[in-house]
Amino acid sequence: MSARMLSFPISIVPDDIDFMGHVNNARYLGWVQDAVLAHWRKLAPADEVAAKAWVALKHEITYRKPAFLDDDVIAETVLEKIAGARSFYNTVIKRGEDVLAEVKSMWCCIDSTTLRPSRINKDVAEKHFGLSKD
């Protein structure tokens, strides 16, 4: 079984544009967060979505090409691995076939009530995200 990807459309707004006329690099982090959370909300069962929240631990971004105001951009994101309460996502931000940025990120799953780290159930990982849990 392969991990399930989500294509997440990105809207570029004038405030995203920096002094050089393209999307500011910092904006990509917001896009990744939006895509990862949308991936979780779309694929996880409703009770898990309600019971869990996410905290970013690490982002590694490789910028390839700039994005501009009128570009049609998507983020393709996939949960690649789960280790304890940590989840490892890979997100590729694209304009058509052009890769604008590649982002590897690590997230901590937390219990939304206690705000303490919380493991993702093996059944959820396998059935809903298409991967085995370490």
mmCIF file of C-alpha atoms in Angstrom:
data_model
loop_
_atom_site.group_PDB
_atom_site.id
_atom_site.type_symbol
_atom_site.label_atom_id
_atom_site.label_comp_id
_atom_site.label_asym_id
_atom_site.label_seq_id
_atom_site.Cartn_x
_atom_site.Cartn_y
_atom_site.Cartn_z
ATOM 1 C CA MET A 1 0.000 0.000 0.000
ATOM 2 C CA SER A 2 1.436 3.426 -0.892
ATOM 3 C CA ALA A 3 1.077 6.620 1.081
ATOM 4 C CA ARG A 4 -1.820 8.833 0.020
ATOM 5 C CA MET A 5 -1.052 12.244 -1.467
ATOM 6 C CA LEU A 6 -3.217 15.353 -1.331
ATOM 7 C CA SER A 7 -3.104 18.076 -3.994
ATOM 8 C CA PHE A 8 -3.846 21.354 -2.249
ATOM 9 C CA PRO A 9 -4.545 24.478 -4.346
ATOM 10 C CA ILE A 10 -2.740 27.630 -3.248
ATOM 11 C CA SER A 11 -4.100 31.136 -3.668
ATOM 12 C CA ILE A 12 -1.469 33.815 -4.052
ATOM 13 C CA VAL A 13 -2.576 37.209 -2.754
ATOM 14 C CA PRO A 14 -0.891 40.606 -3.171
ATOM 15 C CA ASP A 15 0.423 40.518 0.419
ATOM 16 C CA ASP A 16 2.453 37.391 -0.498
ATOM 17 C CA ILE A 17 4.569 39.407 -2.946
ATOM 18 C CA ASP A 18 7.864 40.864 -1.738
ATOM 19 C CA PHE A 19 9.986 43.793 -2.936
ATOM 20 C CA MET A 20 11.440 41.666 -5.757
ATOM 21 C CA GLY A 21 8.009 41.046 -7.293
ATOM 22 C CA HIS A 22 7.617 37.367 -6.359
ATOM 23 C CA VAL A 23 6.223 35.402 -3.432
ATOM 24 C CA ASN A 24 8.261 35.943 -0.289
ATOM 25 C CA ASN A 25 10.098 32.813 0.818
ATOM 26 C CA ALA A 26 8.524 32.928 4.292
ATOM 27 C CA ARG A 27 5.053 32.500 2.758
ATOM 28 C CA TYR A 28 5.931 28.957 1.676
ATOM 29 C CA LEU A 29 5.888 27.866 5.337
ATOM 30 C CA GLY A 30 2.267 28.934 5.631
ATOM 31 C CA TRP A 31 1.417 27.013 2.490
ATOM 32 C CA VAL A 32 3.070 23.873 3.841
ATOM 33 C CA GLN A 33 1.191 24.174 7.122
ATOM 34 C CA ASP A 34 -2.102 24.672 5.277
ATOM 35 C CA ALA A 35 -1.425 21.643 3.036
ATOM 36 C CA VAL A 36 -0.363 19.355 5.912
ATOM 37 C CA LEU A 37 -3.402 20.264 8.010
ATOM 38 C CA ALA A 38 -5.711 19.809 5.002
ATOM 39 C CA HIS A 39 -4.129 16.385 4.364
ATOM 40 C CA TRP A 40 -4.768 15.335 7.982
ATOM 41 C CA ARG A 41 -8.343 16.660 7.988
ATOM 42 C CA LYS A 42 -9.205 15.005 4.678
ATOM 43 C CA LEU A 43 -7.762 11.537 5.364
ATOM 44 C CA ALA A 44 -7.996 11.017 9.121
ATOM 45 C CA PRO A 45 -11.256 9.825 10.709
ATOM 46 C CA ALA A 46 -13.364 12.640 12.191
ATOM 47 C CA ASP A 47 -12.806 11.497 15.786
ATOM 48 C CA GLU A 48 -9.013 11.632 15.278
ATOM 49 C CA VAL A 49 -9.225 15.067 13.647
ATOM 50 C CA ALA A 50 -11.181 16.320 16.676
ATOM 51 C CA ALA A 51 -8.834 14.704 19.200
ATOM 52 C CA LYS A 52 -5.476 15.694 17.685
ATOM 53 C CA ALA A 53 -3.620 18.876 16.785
ATOM 54 C CA TRP A 54 -0.233 19.526 15.189
ATOM 55 C CA VAL A 55 2.896 21.437 16.119
ATOM 56 C CA ALA A 56 5.679 22.006 13.588
ATOM 57 C CA LEU A 57 9.085 20.787 14.749
ATOM 58 C CA LYS A 58 11.272 21.259 11.677
ATOM 59 C CA HIS A 59 11.127 22.434 8.056
ATOM 60 C CA GLU A 60 13.775 21.983 5.393
ATOM 61 C CA ILE A 61 12.947 23.971 2.260
ATOM 62 C CA THR A 62 14.709 23.829 -1.072
ATOM 63 C CA TYR A 63 13.590 26.721 -3.273
ATOM 64 C CA ARG A 64 13.778 25.972 -7.009
ATOM 65 C CA LYS A 65 11.886 28.743 -8.842
ATOM 66 C CA PRO A 66 9.941 31.859 -7.823
ATOM 67 C CA ALA A 67 6.154 32.113 -7.744
ATOM 68 C CA PHE A 68 4.261 35.212 -8.895
ATOM 69 C CA LEU A 69 0.887 36.793 -8.182
ATOM 70 C CA ASP A 70 -1.080 35.305 -11.083
ATOM 71 C CA ASP A 71 0.443 31.811 -10.925
ATOM 72 C CA ASP A 72 -1.691 28.687 -10.493
ATOM 73 C CA VAL A 73 0.148 26.858 -7.723
ATOM 74 C CA ILE A 74 -0.541 23.603 -5.906
ATOM 75 C CA ALA A 75 1.093 21.839 -2.989
ATOM 76 C CA GLU A 76 1.299 18.063 -3.246
ATOM 77 C CA THR A 77 1.769 16.673 0.229
ATOM 78 C CA VAL A 78 2.186 13.178 1.598
ATOM 79 C CA LEU A 79 2.727 11.736 5.060
ATOM 80 C CA GLU A 80 5.805 9.574 4.528
ATOM 81 C CA LYS A 81 6.502 8.187 7.989
ATOM 82 C CA ILE A 82 5.235 8.100 11.549
ATOM 83 C CA ALA A 83 7.572 7.529 14.503
ATOM 84 C CA GLY A 84 5.931 7.804 17.900
ATOM 85 C CA ALA A 85 4.190 11.173 18.040
ATOM 86 C CA ARG A 86 6.317 12.528 15.180
ATOM 87 C CA SER A 87 5.112 12.602 11.593
ATOM 88 C CA PHE A 88 7.289 13.281 8.568
ATOM 89 C CA TYR A 89 5.723 15.040 5.599
ATOM 90 C CA ASN A 90 7.051 15.727 2.126
ATOM 91 C CA THR A 91 5.460 18.614 0.252
ATOM 92 C CA VAL A 92 6.224 19.703 -3.305
ATOM 93 C CA ILE A 93 4.972 23.122 -4.378
ATOM 94 C CA LYS A 94 4.395 23.287 -8.133
ATOM 95 C CA ARG A 95 3.265 25.551 -10.937
ATOM 96 C CA GLY A 96 2.207 23.135 -13.658
ATOM 97 C CA GLU A 97 5.130 20.749 -14.064
ATOM 98 C CA ASP A 98 7.625 23.264 -12.620
ATOM 99 C CA VAL A 99 8.742 22.493 -9.079
ATOM 100 C CA LEU A 100 8.934 25.752 -7.137
ATOM 101 C CA ALA A 101 9.957 24.297 -3.781
ATOM 102 C CA GLU A 102 10.447 20.980 -2.014
ATOM 103 C CA VAL A 103 9.773 20.843 1.704
ATOM 104 C CA LYS A 104 10.565 18.104 4.187
ATOM 105 C CA SER A 105 8.902 18.759 7.507
ATOM 106 C CA MET A 106 8.545 17.075 10.870
ATOM 107 C CA TRP A 107 5.441 17.554 12.986
ATOM 108 C CA CYS A 108 4.449 16.505 16.494
ATOM 109 C CA CYS A 109 0.958 15.150 16.931
ATOM 110 C CA ILE A 110 -0.562 16.391 20.185
ATOM 111 C CA ASP A 111 -3.705 15.625 22.122
ATOM 112 C CA SER A 112 -5.976 18.642 21.601
ATOM 113 C CA THR A 113 -7.148 18.592 25.225
ATOM 114 C CA THR A 114 -3.923 17.969 27.156
ATOM 115 C CA LEU A 115 -1.578 19.493 24.527
ATOM 116 C CA ARG A 116 0.822 16.618 25.207
ATOM 117 C CA PRO A 117 2.419 14.483 22.466
ATOM 118 C CA SER A 118 0.060 11.796 21.194
ATOM 119 C CA ARG A 119 0.808 8.808 18.999
ATOM 120 C CA ILE A 120 -1.167 8.127 15.855
ATOM 121 C CA ASN A 121 -2.937 4.789 16.057
ATOM 122 C CA LYS A 122 -1.408 2.095 13.820
ATOM 123 C CA ASP A 123 -4.828 1.338 12.323
ATOM 124 C CA VAL A 124 -5.278 5.009 11.358
ATOM 125 C CA ALA A 125 -1.797 5.141 9.812
ATOM 126 C CA GLU A 126 -2.386 2.032 7.725
ATOM 127 C CA LYS A 127 -6.047 2.386 6.726
ATOM 128 C CA HIS A 128 -6.266 6.130 6.217
ATOM 129 C CA PHE A 129 -2.756 7.177 5.200
ATOM 130 C CA GLY A 130 -1.520 4.020 3.491
ATOM 131 C CA LEU A 131 1.635 3.500 5.516
ATOM 132 C CA SER A 132 2.929 1.284 8.260
ATOM 133 C CA LYS A 133 3.809 2.830 11.567
ATOM 134 C CA ASP A 134 7.327 2.379 12.989
#
